[in-house]
Amino acid sequence: MSSEDRFRRVYAGNFEALLAYAARRVQQPEDAADVVAETFLVAWRRSADLPRDDEVRLWLYGVARRVLANHHRSGIRRERLGERLRQCLAAFATADPGDEVPQRLAVRAALSRLNDTDREMLLLVAWEGLRPREAAKVVGVSATAARTRLSRARARLRELVGDDPDAPGHVLDVLAVPVPEEGR
C-alpha cells in the first residue's frame, strides 16, 4: 500500500474522532476545523513516522493536543495584542473628537479637492509627522522637489480654506502640525 493510500485510510478512519476531540476543546467550530486540518497536515508531512494502525489514533491525538496548545497560546497572544492596541487607541481618544468635527470636515473637503500629489504630500507631513525629506522618499522624489511640492500644496490648501486665522471657522489649525526644521 502506498503512503498516500495509507494516509487516506488514516484520514477517513480518524477525522470524525479528531474533530469531536478538537470541538470539545475550543470555543468556535471553525477553530476545531483548523485544529484538525493542522493535525492532518502534520500527519501528511510526517507520514513516514506514522505508527502502526492500532496506535495511529493515539499519535494523532498527541499531535492534536500540541496543535491545540499552540492554538491557545496564539489566542492569548492575540488577546494581549488586542489589549495593547485598545490602550494605544484610547490614548488617541482622550479629547472629545466632536469638538473638531466641523473643522475636520472642512479640511477633509478641501483636501479632497486637491490633486493626489498635493494631498499625499500634505498628509505625509502634517498628519503622519514626516519631515519633507522623509516624505520625499515615500513618494519617490528628491528632497528639493518634495519641499517645492509641499509649499505649493500648502498654498493651494490655503486658497481652498482661507488663511485668515481670525475669521470664524478657521480650519488651518486642524491641519497644521509643527514641522521640524531640517538641513538642506
XYZ file of C-alpha atoms in Angstrom:
184
model
C 0.000 0.000 0.000
C 1.345 3.436 -0.940
C 1.871 6.104 1.699
C -0.843 8.195 0.055
C -3.349 5.319 0.290
C -2.396 4.737 3.909
C -2.834 8.436 4.696
C -6.277 8.435 3.051
C -7.263 5.439 5.200
C -5.914 7.093 8.369
C -7.746 10.316 7.500
C -11.054 8.585 6.790
C -10.828 6.444 9.914
C -9.910 9.252 12.315
C -11.342 12.512 11.003
C -14.610 12.438 12.952
C -12.939 11.367 16.204
C -10.348 14.144 15.907
C -12.989 16.720 15.024
C -15.006 15.758 18.106
C -11.834 15.866 20.226
C -10.969 19.359 18.976
C -14.551 20.680 19.138
C -14.748 19.860 22.844
C -11.621 21.893 23.497
C -12.190 25.127 21.557
C -14.781 27.894 21.649
C -15.612 28.117 17.939
C -16.367 25.265 15.497
C -14.114 26.948 12.919
C -11.225 26.638 15.345
C -11.892 22.905 15.692
C -11.746 22.536 11.924
C -8.440 24.442 11.872
C -7.005 22.191 14.572
C -7.991 19.057 12.668
C -6.609 20.437 9.406
C -3.308 21.308 11.081
C -3.178 17.870 12.714
C -3.615 16.095 9.397
C -1.092 18.416 7.768
C 1.458 17.276 10.343
C 0.436 13.668 9.721
C 0.866 14.141 5.968
C 4.280 15.733 6.356
C 5.365 13.006 8.739
C 3.605 10.110 7.005
C 6.799 8.060 7.191
C 6.635 8.407 11.008
C 3.020 7.282 11.411
C 2.798 4.412 13.882
C 1.045 1.107 13.300
C -2.677 1.217 12.575
C -3.719 0.316 16.122
C -1.667 3.231 17.533
C -2.202 5.879 14.853
C -5.248 7.450 16.544
C -3.308 7.901 19.777
C -0.475 9.507 17.810
C -2.964 11.827 16.083
C -4.468 12.779 19.455
C -0.978 13.684 20.647
C -0.403 15.849 17.586
C -3.837 17.463 18.008
C -3.048 18.163 21.655
C 0.105 20.062 20.678
C -1.756 21.901 17.898
C -4.407 22.901 20.455
C -1.724 24.152 22.824
C -0.308 26.315 20.027
C -3.816 27.495 19.201
C -4.456 28.540 22.808
C -1.082 30.283 23.076
C -1.694 32.227 19.882
C -5.165 33.165 21.205
C -3.556 34.559 24.345
C -1.054 36.488 22.219
C -3.907 37.879 20.098
C -5.779 38.967 23.232
C -2.678 40.694 24.619
C -2.031 42.409 21.302
C -5.673 43.483 21.154
C -5.417 44.943 24.637
C -2.255 46.856 23.722
C -3.965 48.193 20.599
C -7.028 49.236 22.610
C -4.746 51.108 25.029
C -2.988 52.854 22.142
C -6.310 53.806 20.600
C -7.588 55.054 23.960
C -4.592 57.387 24.160
C -5.702 58.976 20.892
C -9.309 59.251 22.025
C -8.741 61.260 25.209
C -10.045 64.505 23.694
C -13.633 64.722 22.519
C -13.386 64.322 18.759
C -16.747 66.042 18.368
C -15.126 69.372 19.228
C -13.266 69.464 15.919
C -15.792 67.814 13.607
C -16.783 70.938 11.601
C -13.149 71.923 11.132
C -12.104 68.398 10.235
C -14.922 68.134 7.709
C -13.857 71.416 6.130
C -10.228 70.270 5.927
C -11.217 66.894 4.500
C -13.423 68.601 1.918
C -10.571 70.916 0.922
C -8.124 68.010 0.797
C -10.472 66.052 -1.452
C -10.403 68.957 -3.918
C -6.597 68.862 -4.134
C -4.851 66.636 -6.645
C -3.441 63.346 -5.386
C 0.157 64.579 -5.297
C -0.636 67.660 -3.218
C -2.903 65.738 -0.860
C -0.375 62.957 -0.283
C 2.449 65.390 0.426
C 0.328 67.354 2.930
C -0.913 64.227 4.678
C 2.543 62.692 4.954
C 3.981 65.826 6.537
C 1.039 67.150 8.557
C -0.766 64.007 9.664
C 1.945 61.354 9.566
C 4.567 63.682 11.037
C 7.213 63.026 8.393
C 9.829 65.582 7.508
C 9.765 66.742 3.881
C 12.896 64.715 3.073
C 11.237 61.606 4.562
C 8.073 62.259 2.573
C 10.286 62.598 -0.496
C 11.497 59.034 -0.031
C 7.926 57.781 0.365
C 6.730 59.382 -2.870
C 9.999 58.793 -4.731
C 11.195 62.329 -5.429
C 14.154 64.406 -4.342
C 14.020 66.339 -1.067
C 14.061 69.605 -3.030
C 11.119 68.506 -5.159
C 9.259 67.425 -2.024
C 9.754 70.817 -0.357
C 8.559 72.546 -3.526
C 5.515 70.284 -3.797
C 4.741 70.796 -0.125
C 4.947 74.576 -0.436
C 2.654 74.576 -3.454
C 0.251 72.148 -1.795
C 0.027 74.375 1.284
C -0.677 77.389 -0.913
C -3.436 75.532 -2.768
C -4.967 74.397 0.511
C -4.897 77.970 1.834
C -6.753 79.076 -1.294
C -9.442 76.491 -0.577
C -9.925 77.106 3.163
C -8.683 80.659 3.546
C -5.719 81.869 5.525
C -7.249 84.413 7.914
C -6.742 82.868 11.381
C -9.068 85.440 12.953
C -12.017 84.547 10.746
C -14.715 82.446 12.383
C -14.442 78.801 11.433
C -10.773 78.989 10.521
C -9.589 75.444 9.911
C -5.893 75.505 9.140
C -5.011 74.824 12.776
C -6.637 71.393 12.435
C -4.159 70.514 9.717
C -1.178 72.440 10.982
C 1.370 70.397 12.829
C 4.719 71.952 13.666
C 7.166 70.715 11.072
C 10.691 70.319 12.403
C 13.372 72.287 10.663
C 15.708 70.222 8.588
C 19.007 70.885 6.995
C 19.240 71.007 3.234
